[in-house]
CSV table of C-alpha atoms in Angstrom, one decimal:
chain,number,residue,atom,x,y,z
A,1,MET,CA,-31.5,40.7,-39.8
A,2,THR,CA,-30.9,37.2,-38.4
A,3,GLY,CA,-28.7,37.8,-34.7
A,4,VAL,CA,-26.3,34.7,-33.8
A,5,VAL,CA,-26.5,34.5,-29.8
A,6,PHE,CA,-23.1,33.0,-28.8
A,7,VAL,CA,-23.0,30.6,-26.2
A,8,HIS,CA,-20.1,29.6,-24.0
A,9,GLY,CA,-19.5,26.5,-22.1
A,10,THR,CA,-17.6,25.6,-19.1
A,11,GLY,CA,-15.2,27.5,-17.8
A,12,VAL,CA,-15.1,29.9,-20.2
A,13,ARG,CA,-14.0,33.1,-18.7
A,14,ALA,CA,-13.8,37.1,-19.4
A,15,ALA,CA,-10.6,37.3,-22.3
A,16,SER,CA,-11.5,33.4,-23.1
A,17,TYR,CA,-14.9,34.0,-24.5
A,18,ASP,CA,-13.7,37.5,-26.0
A,19,LYS,CA,-11.4,35.5,-28.6
A,20,SER,CA,-14.1,32.5,-29.0
A,21,PHE,CA,-16.7,35.2,-30.2
A,22,ALA,CA,-13.9,37.1,-32.3
A,23,ARG,CA,-13.1,33.9,-34.0
A,24,VAL,CA,-17.2,32.9,-34.3
A,25,ARG,CA,-18.3,36.9,-35.7
A,26,ASP,CA,-15.7,36.5,-38.2
A,27,GLY,CA,-16.5,32.9,-39.3
A,28,LEU,CA,-19.8,33.7,-39.8
A,29,GLU,CA,-19.0,36.8,-40.9
A,30,ARG,CA,-17.4,35.9,-43.9
A,31,VAL,CA,-20.0,32.2,-45.6
A,32,ARG,CA,-23.0,35.6,-44.8
A,33,PRO,CA,-21.9,39.3,-44.3
A,34,ASP,CA,-25.6,39.5,-43.2
A,35,VAL,CA,-26.2,37.6,-39.8
A,36,ARG,CA,-24.9,39.9,-36.2
A,37,ALA,CA,-22.9,38.2,-34.3
A,38,VAL,CA,-25.0,38.9,-30.5
A,39,ARG,CA,-22.7,37.2,-27.1
A,40,CYS,CA,-24.2,35.8,-24.4
A,41,PHE,CA,-21.0,35.9,-21.7
A,42,TRP,CA,-22.1,34.2,-18.5
A,43,GLY,CA,-19.5,33.0,-17.1
A,44,GLU,CA,-18.3,36.3,-15.1
A,45,GLU,CA,-22.0,36.2,-13.2
A,46,HIS,CA,-23.2,32.8,-12.6
A,47,GLY,CA,-19.6,30.6,-13.1
A,48,ALA,CA,-18.5,28.9,-10.1
A,49,SER,CA,-16.0,30.5,-7.3
A,50,LEU,CA,-15.1,29.5,-4.4
A,51,GLY,CA,-16.8,32.3,-3.0
A,52,LEU,CA,-15.2,31.5,0.9
A,53,ASP,CA,-11.7,32.2,-0.5
A,54,GLY,CA,-11.1,28.1,-0.4
A,55,ALA,CA,-12.1,27.3,3.2
A,56,SER,CA,-13.2,24.2,2.4
A,57,VAL,CA,-10.1,22.5,0.9
A,58,PRO,CA,-8.3,20.9,3.4
A,59,VAL,CA,-4.1,22.7,4.3
A,60,ARG,CA,-1.5,20.7,3.5
A,61,THR,CA,1.5,19.4,5.6
A,62,GLY,CA,4.5,18.1,4.6
A,63,ASN,CA,5.9,20.1,1.9
A,64,ARG,CA,9.2,18.5,0.3
A,65,GLY,CA,11.5,20.9,-1.1
A,66,ALA,CA,12.0,21.7,-5.2
A,67,GLY,CA,14.2,18.8,-6.1
A,68,ASP,CA,12.6,16.5,-4.4
A,69,THR,CA,11.2,13.7,-6.1
A,70,GLY,CA,8.5,12.7,-4.1
A,71,PHE,CA,9.4,9.2,-4.0
A,72,ASP,CA,11.7,8.3,-1.1
A,73,ASP,CA,11.1,6.1,2.0
A,74,GLY,CA,9.2,8.2,4.1
A,75,ASP,CA,6.5,8.9,0.7
A,76,PRO,CA,5.2,5.0,0.4
A,77,LEU,CA,2.6,6.5,-1.2
A,78,ALA,CA,4.6,7.6,-4.8
A,79,LEU,CA,5.9,4.7,-4.9
A,80,TRP,CA,2.2,2.8,-4.4
A,81,ALA,CA,0.8,5.5,-6.9
A,82,LEU,CA,3.8,4.2,-8.8
A,83,LEU,CA,2.2,0.7,-8.9
A,84,GLU,CA,-0.8,1.6,-9.4
A,85,ALA,CA,-0.2,2.8,-12.8
A,86,GLU,CA,2.2,-0.2,-14.0
A,87,PRO,CA,2.3,-2.7,-11.6
A,88,LEU,CA,6.3,-3.8,-12.7
A,89,ALA,CA,7.9,-0.8,-12.8
A,90,GLU,CA,9.7,-1.0,-9.5
A,91,LEU,CA,10.3,-5.0,-10.9
A,92,TRP,CA,11.6,-3.2,-13.7
A,93,GLU,CA,13.8,-1.5,-12.0
A,94,PHE,CA,15.7,-3.6,-9.7
A,95,THR,CA,15.9,-6.0,-12.6
A,96,GLU,CA,18.2,-2.9,-14.3
A,97,THR,CA,20.0,-2.2,-11.6
A,98,ALA,CA,20.9,-5.6,-10.4
A,99,ARG,CA,22.3,-6.6,-13.6
A,100,GLY,CA,24.7,-3.9,-14.4
A,101,ASP,CA,25.6,-1.3,-16.3
A,102,ASP,CA,27.5,-3.5,-18.8
A,103,GLY,CA,25.0,-6.4,-18.3
A,104,ASP,CA,27.3,-8.8,-17.4
A,105,THR,CA,24.9,-11.8,-15.8
A,106,GLY,CA,27.9,-13.5,-13.5
A,107,PHE,CA,27.0,-17.0,-14.9
A,108,ALA,CA,29.3,-19.7,-13.6
A,109,PRO,CA,28.4,-23.6,-15.5
A,110,GLY,CA,26.8,-25.8,-13.5
A,111,ARG,CA,25.6,-23.3,-10.2
A,112,VAL,CA,22.4,-23.4,-8.9
A,113,ASP,CA,20.8,-20.3,-9.8
A,114,PRO,CA,19.3,-18.3,-7.2
A,115,TRP,CA,16.4,-16.0,-9.2
A,116,GLU,CA,15.2,-20.0,-10.2
A,117,THR,CA,14.6,-20.3,-6.8
A,118,VAL,CA,13.2,-16.6,-5.7
A,119,ALA,CA,10.7,-17.4,-9.1
A,120,ASP,CA,9.9,-20.6,-7.7
A,121,LYS,CA,8.9,-18.7,-4.4
A,122,VAL,CA,7.1,-16.3,-6.3
A,123,ARG,CA,5.2,-18.9,-8.0
A,124,ALA,CA,4.2,-20.5,-4.7
A,125,LEU,CA,2.8,-17.8,-3.0
A,126,SER,CA,-0.5,-18.5,-1.6
A,127,LEU,CA,-3.6,-16.2,1.1
A,128,ALA,CA,-4.6,-19.1,3.0
A,129,GLY,CA,-4.8,-18.1,6.6
A,130,VAL,CA,-4.3,-14.2,5.7
A,131,GLY,CA,-7.6,-13.9,6.3
A,132,ASP,CA,-8.3,-15.2,9.7
A,133,THR,CA,-8.8,-12.1,11.8
A,134,ALA,CA,-11.7,-9.4,13.3
A,135,ARG,CA,-11.0,-7.4,10.5
A,136,PRO,CA,-13.6,-7.1,7.5
A,137,GLY,CA,-12.1,-5.3,5.2
A,138,LEU,CA,-9.0,-7.5,5.0
A,139,ARG,CA,-11.3,-10.0,4.7
A,140,GLY,CA,-13.0,-8.9,2.2
A,141,LEU,CA,-9.6,-7.8,0.3
A,142,VAL,CA,-7.9,-11.4,0.4
A,143,ALA,CA,-10.8,-12.9,-1.3
A,144,ASP,CA,-11.5,-10.1,-3.7
A,145,LEU,CA,-7.2,-11.3,-4.7
A,146,ALA,CA,-7.1,-14.8,-4.2
A,147,PRO,CA,-8.5,-16.0,-7.8
A,148,ALA,CA,-5.9,-13.0,-9.0
A,149,LEU,CA,-3.0,-14.2,-7.2
A,150,ASP,CA,-1.7,-17.0,-9.1
A,151,GLY,CA,-1.5,-15.4,-12.2
A,152,ALA,CA,-0.2,-12.8,-11.5
A,153,ALA,CA,2.3,-14.7,-9.2
A,154,GLU,CA,3.5,-16.4,-12.4
A,155,ARG,CA,3.6,-13.4,-14.6
A,156,VAL,CA,6.1,-11.7,-12.1
A,157,ALA,CA,8.1,-15.2,-11.6
A,158,ASP,CA,8.5,-15.4,-15.4
A,159,GLU,CA,10.2,-11.8,-15.7
A,160,ILE,CA,12.6,-12.5,-12.3
A,161,SER,CA,13.7,-16.1,-14.6
A,162,ARG,CA,13.8,-14.1,-17.5
A,163,GLU,CA,15.7,-10.7,-16.6
A,164,LEU,CA,17.5,-12.0,-14.0
A,165,GLY,CA,18.5,-14.8,-14.8
A,166,GLY,CA,22.1,-15.9,-15.0
A,167,ALA,CA,22.8,-11.8,-13.1
A,168,PRO,CA,24.8,-11.7,-9.9
A,169,TYR,CA,22.2,-12.6,-6.4
A,170,THR,CA,20.9,-9.1,-5.2
A,171,GLU,CA,19.3,-8.3,-2.1
A,172,GLY,CA,15.6,-7.0,-1.1
A,173,VAL,CA,13.6,-8.8,-4.5
A,174,GLY,CA,11.4,-9.7,-2.0
A,175,ALA,CA,9.8,-7.1,-0.8
A,176,VAL,CA,9.7,-5.6,-4.2
A,177,ALA,CA,8.2,-8.6,-5.9
A,178,ALA,CA,5.4,-9.4,-2.8
A,179,ARG,CA,4.3,-5.8,-4.2
A,180,ALA,CA,4.3,-6.0,-7.8
A,181,VAL,CA,2.4,-9.3,-7.6
A,182,TYR,CA,-0.2,-7.2,-5.3
A,183,ALA,CA,-0.2,-4.7,-7.3
A,184,LEU,CA,-0.9,-7.2,-10.5
A,185,ALA,CA,-3.4,-9.5,-8.5
A,186,LEU,CA,-5.2,-6.4,-7.1
A,187,ASN,CA,-5.3,-4.7,-11.1
A,188,SER,CA,-7.0,-7.7,-12.7
A,189,ALA,CA,-9.7,-7.6,-10.0
A,190,GLU,CA,-10.8,-4.7,-10.2
A,191,THR,CA,-10.8,-5.3,-14.3
A,192,ALA,CA,-12.8,-8.1,-13.8
A,193,GLY,CA,-16.3,-8.4,-15.2
A,194,ASP,CA,-18.2,-8.6,-12.5
A,195,ILE,CA,-16.4,-5.3,-10.5
A,196,ASP,CA,-17.5,-2.1,-11.9
A,197,ALA,CA,-15.5,0.2,-10.0
A,198,LEU,CA,-12.2,0.5,-8.0
A,199,LEU,CA,-12.3,-1.7,-5.2
A,200,PRO,CA,-12.3,-0.1,-1.8
A,201,VAL,CA,-8.6,-1.3,-0.2
A,202,ASP,CA,-7.4,0.8,3.3
A,203,GLY,CA,-3.5,0.8,3.3
A,204,ALA,CA,-3.3,-1.0,6.5
A,205,ASP,CA,-5.0,-3.6,4.5
A,206,ARG,CA,-2.4,-3.9,2.1
A,207,ASP,CA,-0.1,-3.4,4.2
A,208,THR,CA,-1.2,-7.1,6.0
A,209,VAL,CA,-0.8,-8.6,2.5
A,210,VAL,CA,1.9,-7.6,1.3
A,211,GLY,CA,3.1,-8.1,4.5
A,212,ALA,CA,2.1,-11.8,4.1
A,213,LEU,CA,3.9,-12.3,1.0
A,214,THR,CA,6.8,-10.3,1.4
A,215,ASP,CA,7.7,-13.4,5.0
A,216,GLN,CA,7.0,-16.0,2.4
A,217,LEU,CA,9.6,-14.4,0.4
A,218,GLY,CA,12.0,-14.5,2.5
A,219,GLY,CA,12.3,-10.7,2.4
A,220,ALA,CA,12.2,-7.5,4.2
A,221,ASP,CA,10.2,-4.4,3.4
A,222,ARG,CA,12.5,-2.2,2.5
A,223,SER,CA,11.9,0.4,0.0
A,224,GLY,CA,14.6,2.2,0.3
A,225,VAL,CA,16.7,0.1,-2.7
A,226,VAL,CA,14.1,1.3,-4.9
A,227,SER,CA,15.0,4.7,-4.0
A,228,ARG,CA,18.8,4.1,-3.8
A,229,ALA,CA,17.9,2.2,-7.2
A,230,ALA,CA,15.9,5.3,-8.6
A,231,ARG,CA,19.3,7.2,-8.3
A,232,GLY,CA,21.1,5.1,-11.1
A,233,VAL,CA,21.1,4.6,-15.5
A,234,GLY,CA,18.0,3.0,-15.3
A,235,GLY,CA,16.3,5.8,-13.0
A,236,ARG,CA,15.3,7.2,-15.9
A,237,MET,CA,12.1,4.5,-16.6
A,238,LEU,CA,11.4,5.1,-13.2
A,239,ASN,CA,11.1,8.6,-13.1
A,240,SER,CA,9.5,8.8,-16.5
A,241,TYR,CA,6.6,7.3,-14.1
A,242,LEU,CA,6.7,9.6,-10.9
A,243,SER,CA,7.8,12.6,-12.9
A,244,PRO,CA,3.9,13.2,-13.7
A,245,LEU,CA,3.2,12.4,-9.4
A,246,SER,CA,5.7,14.5,-7.7
A,247,THR,CA,4.6,17.7,-10.0
A,248,LEU,CA,1.2,17.1,-8.4
A,249,ALA,CA,3.1,16.1,-4.9
A,250,ARG,CA,4.8,19.0,-4.7
A,251,THR,CA,2.0,21.6,-5.9
A,252,PHE,CA,-0.6,23.1,-3.6
A,253,ARG,CA,-4.1,21.2,-3.2
A,254,GLY,CA,-5.8,24.7,-2.9
A,255,GLY,CA,-3.9,25.4,-6.3
A,256,ILE,CA,-5.4,22.6,-7.7
A,257,THR,CA,-8.2,23.1,-6.8
A,258,ARG,CA,-8.8,26.7,-7.4
A,259,GLY,CA,-7.6,25.9,-11.1
A,260,SER,CA,-10.0,23.3,-11.6
A,261,VAL,CA,-13.2,25.5,-10.4
A,262,PRO,CA,-14.2,26.8,-13.5
A,263,ALA,CA,-14.1,23.5,-16.0
A,264,GLY,CA,-15.6,20.9,-13.2
A,265,GLY,CA,-17.8,24.2,-10.8
A,266,ASP,CA,-19.5,26.1,-13.6
A,267,ILE,CA,-20.9,22.2,-14.3
A,268,LEU,CA,-21.7,21.7,-10.8
A,269,ARG,CA,-23.7,25.1,-10.1
A,270,TYR,CA,-25.3,24.9,-13.1
A,271,GLN,CA,-26.7,21.9,-12.7
A,272,ALA,CA,-27.7,23.6,-9.2
A,273,ARG,CA,-28.5,27.0,-9.8
A,274,GLY,CA,-29.1,27.0,-13.5
A,275,ALA,CA,-31.7,29.6,-13.7
A,276,GLY,CA,-29.2,32.5,-13.8
A,277,VAL,CA,-27.8,31.4,-16.9
A,278,ARG,CA,-30.8,30.2,-18.5
A,279,ALA,CA,-32.2,33.7,-18.6
A,280,ALA,CA,-29.0,35.0,-19.5
A,281,ILE,CA,-29.6,32.9,-22.2
A,282,ALA,CA,-33.4,34.6,-22.6
A,283,ALA,CA,-31.6,38.6,-22.4
A,284,ALA,CA,-29.5,37.6,-25.0
A,285,VAL,CA,-32.4,36.3,-27.1
A,286,ARG,CA,-34.6,39.2,-26.9
A,287,GLU,CA,-31.4,41.5,-27.5
A,288,ALA,CA,-30.7,39.6,-31.3
A,289,ALA,CA,-35.1,39.7,-31.5
A,290,ASP,CA,-34.2,43.4,-31.3
A,291,GLY,CA,-33.0,43.3,-34.7
A,292,GLY,CA,-36.5,42.0,-36.0
A,293,GLY,CA,-35.3,38.9,-37.7
A,294,PRO,CA,-35.1,35.9,-36.8
A,295,VAL,CA,-32.2,34.2,-33.7
A,296,VAL,CA,-29.9,31.5,-33.6
A,297,LEU,CA,-28.4,29.7,-30.7
A,298,LEU,CA,-24.8,29.1,-31.2
A,299,ALA,CA,-24.0,27.2,-28.1
A,300,HIS,CA,-20.7,24.6,-27.2
A,301,SER,CA,-20.9,21.8,-24.8
A,302,LEU,CA,-22.6,23.2,-21.1
A,303,GLY,CA,-24.0,26.5,-23.5
A,304,GLY,CA,-25.9,23.8,-25.3
A,305,ILE,CA,-27.7,22.4,-21.9
A,306,ALA,CA,-28.5,25.5,-20.8
A,307,CYS,CA,-30.3,26.2,-24.2
A,308,VAL,CA,-31.9,22.8,-24.6
A,309,ASP,CA,-33.0,23.7,-21.1
A,310,LEU,CA,-34.5,26.5,-21.8
A,311,LEU,CA,-36.3,25.9,-24.8
A,312,ALA,CA,-37.9,22.6,-23.7
A,313,ASP,CA,-39.3,24.2,-20.5
A,314,ALA,CA,-43.1,24.6,-20.2
A,315,ALA,CA,-43.6,28.2,-20.3
A,316,GLY,CA,-42.2,27.8,-23.9
A,317,PRO,CA,-38.8,29.3,-26.0
A,318,PRO,CA,-38.4,32.9,-26.0
A,319,PRO,CA,-40.0,34.8,-28.4
A,320,GLY,CA,-37.8,34.6,-32.3
A,321,VAL,CA,-35.5,31.4,-31.5
A,322,GLU,CA,-35.3,29.9,-35.3
A,323,LEU,CA,-31.9,27.9,-35.3
A,324,LEU,CA,-30.8,26.3,-32.5
A,325,VAL,CA,-27.2,25.1,-33.3
A,326,THR,CA,-25.3,22.9,-30.2
A,327,VAL,CA,-21.4,22.3,-31.3
A,328,GLY,CA,-19.6,19.0,-28.5
A,329,SER,CA,-22.9,18.9,-25.9
A,330,GLN,CA,-23.9,16.6,-23.9
A,331,ALA,CA,-27.6,17.5,-24.4
A,332,PRO,CA,-28.8,14.4,-26.3
A,333,PHE,CA,-26.4,12.2,-23.3
A,334,LEU,CA,-28.3,14.6,-20.1
A,335,TYR,CA,-31.1,12.9,-21.8
A,336,GLU,CA,-30.2,9.3,-22.4
A,337,LEU,CA,-28.9,9.3,-18.1
A,338,ASP,CA,-32.5,11.8,-17.2
A,339,ALA,CA,-29.9,14.4,-16.4
A,340,LEU,CA,-32.1,17.5,-18.0
A,341,THR,CA,-33.1,20.3,-16.3
A,342,SER,CA,-36.4,20.4,-18.1
A,343,LEU,CA,-36.7,17.7,-20.3
A,344,ARG,CA,-37.1,13.7,-18.9
A,345,ARG,CA,-36.5,11.1,-20.3
A,346,GLY,CA,-39.2,9.5,-22.6
A,347,ALA,CA,-40.2,12.5,-23.2
A,348,PRO,CA,-40.5,14.4,-26.1
A,349,LEU,CA,-39.1,17.8,-27.1
A,350,PRO,CA,-42.2,19.7,-27.5
A,351,ALA,CA,-43.5,20.9,-30.2
A,352,ALA,CA,-42.0,24.7,-30.1
A,353,PHE,CA,-38.8,23.4,-29.8
A,354,PRO,CA,-36.8,24.9,-32.8
A,355,ARG,CA,-35.0,23.1,-35.5
A,356,TRP,CA,-32.0,21.6,-33.9
A,357,ILE,CA,-28.8,21.0,-35.4
A,358,ASN,CA,-26.1,19.4,-33.0
A,359,VAL,CA,-21.9,19.3,-34.3
A,360,TYR,CA,-20.4,16.5,-33.1
A,361,ASP,CA,-16.3,15.4,-33.8
A,362,GLU,CA,-15.6,11.6,-33.2
A,363,HIS,CA,-12.3,12.8,-31.6
A,364,ASP,CA,-14.4,15.1,-29.0
A,365,LEU,CA,-15.2,12.2,-25.9
A,366,LEU,CA,-17.5,15.7,-25.1
A,367,GLY,CA,-19.4,15.8,-27.9
A,368,PHE,CA,-22.8,13.7,-28.4
A,369,VAL,CA,-25.0,13.1,-31.3
A,370,GLY,CA,-29.0,13.8,-31.3
A,371,GLY,CA,-30.1,12.4,-34.3
A,372,GLU,CA,-31.1,8.5,-32.5
A,373,VAL,CA,-32.3,10.1,-29.1
A,374,PHE,CA,-34.7,12.2,-30.7
A,375,PRO,CA,-36.0,11.0,-34.0
A,376,GLY,CA,-36.5,13.3,-36.7
A,377,ARG,CA,-36.0,16.9,-34.4
A,378,VAL,CA,-32.4,16.4,-34.4
A,379,THR,CA,-30.0,17.1,-37.3
A,380,ASP,CA,-26.6,15.6,-36.1
A,381,LEU,CA,-23.4,17.0,-38.9
A,382,ARG,CA,-19.9,16.1,-38.0
A,383,VAL,CA,-17.2,18.0,-38.6
A,384,THR,CA,-12.8,16.7,-38.6
A,385,THR,CA,-11.2,19.4,-36.4
A,386,ARG,CA,-7.9,16.9,-37.0
A,387,GLN,CA,-7.1,17.2,-33.1
A,388,PRO,CA,-6.8,14.5,-30.3
A,389,PHE,CA,-9.0,15.3,-27.3
A,390,PRO,CA,-9.3,17.3,-25.2
A,391,ARG,CA,-7.9,20.1,-27.8
A,392,ALA,CA,-11.1,18.4,-30.3
A,393,HIS,CA,-13.6,19.2,-27.5
A,394,THR,CA,-12.2,23.3,-27.5
A,395,SER,CA,-11.2,24.0,-31.5
A,396,TYR,CA,-14.6,23.7,-33.0
A,397,PHE,CA,-14.9,28.1,-33.5
A,398,ALA,CA,-11.3,27.5,-35.1
A,399,HIS,CA,-12.8,25.2,-37.8
A,400,GLN,CA,-13.6,27.4,-40.4
A,401,ARG,CA,-15.2,23.6,-41.9
A,402,LEU,CA,-18.2,24.5,-39.1
A,403,TYR,CA,-19.2,27.6,-40.6
A,404,ASP,CA,-19.5,26.6,-44.6
A,405,LEU,CA,-21.8,23.8,-43.4
A,406,LEU,CA,-23.5,26.7,-40.8
A,407,GLY,CA,-24.2,29.5,-43.2
A,408,PRO,CA,-26.3,27.7,-45.7
A,409,GLU,CA,-28.9,26.6,-42.4
A,410,LEU,CA,-29.2,30.0,-41.3
A,411,PRO,CA,-32.0,31.4,-41.4
A,412,ARG,CA,-32.4,34.6,-43.2
């Protein structure tokens, strides 16, 4: 009888594996009743855990109350987190509040619109002289931002003219506009063609640049204006940005870290201590081979990487394995990165490596193809679970079409 060893991926623990194994067993039984599903659950023994009970995680201080949004005068980090996500968000909220609930502009024919004066000052913003300091970080930041400043200033000025023109003048716009210009310029600099990573920016250097821009606009850095505005009618927009940030701010870092350990930690631990996982797979192969028939390895995600490493090892694959089926796996990608444990980039698959079928969903950003990486040695099969990522990565074994495709491929 053919034995199909089901090898799970990263982050899986007992309850999750049991559910997935049941689906695999039932799916295989529907298309190939002569096949026996064999368990290979390695997550408990060889998966990642905080062995020192989280001793490496800093203790969080300054916890907020349950009703606090995490956005106030004493929490500038929340404001900058917001501006990282949407550089114009604070300005949009300011304009909502300045125009009032009824949208009355207060326009008087013949008067000089103060908002046009503000817009002109924004367009004239300059970083000249700001970097004249002994602080290398500040000089570097100014040099990075300077080419993007004019475009950012023009966009903020246009926003002020369009949204505030004719409205009653409201104090506090200088600091808001300065922060918007800075955030836009930083975003533009980081997406420039010659920069491939986030710019290293110290908060003190950022505040110096923003302070200089604010001074040119005749404003004071009063972030409380925004905090009060957020409690108005227009605050719903700001709160929609801040909601996920405030949720994280109210969650202890230890809890976040513990929750992420199984998925992320399994990958890191496998790269450093993967022999245990491969040994567990080899043991499951021996159990399946005891049935006297051929063995198939059906492996998901990180499990597929471990199976490729096992089968490509110089010692040779375990006896009896006639077919490898990887599902939503990164093995071809790691080979291209030269990050596989048992096979260096450029080396061919060993002659003894079994037939390999690789299943992927185009919506699964963690699923890769192997046909172009190992020409003639890998057959790629595409399925469509009709799920967005990341659910597409976890839905393969609930997808009936998967078993319809695999049924005829399983050896007898």
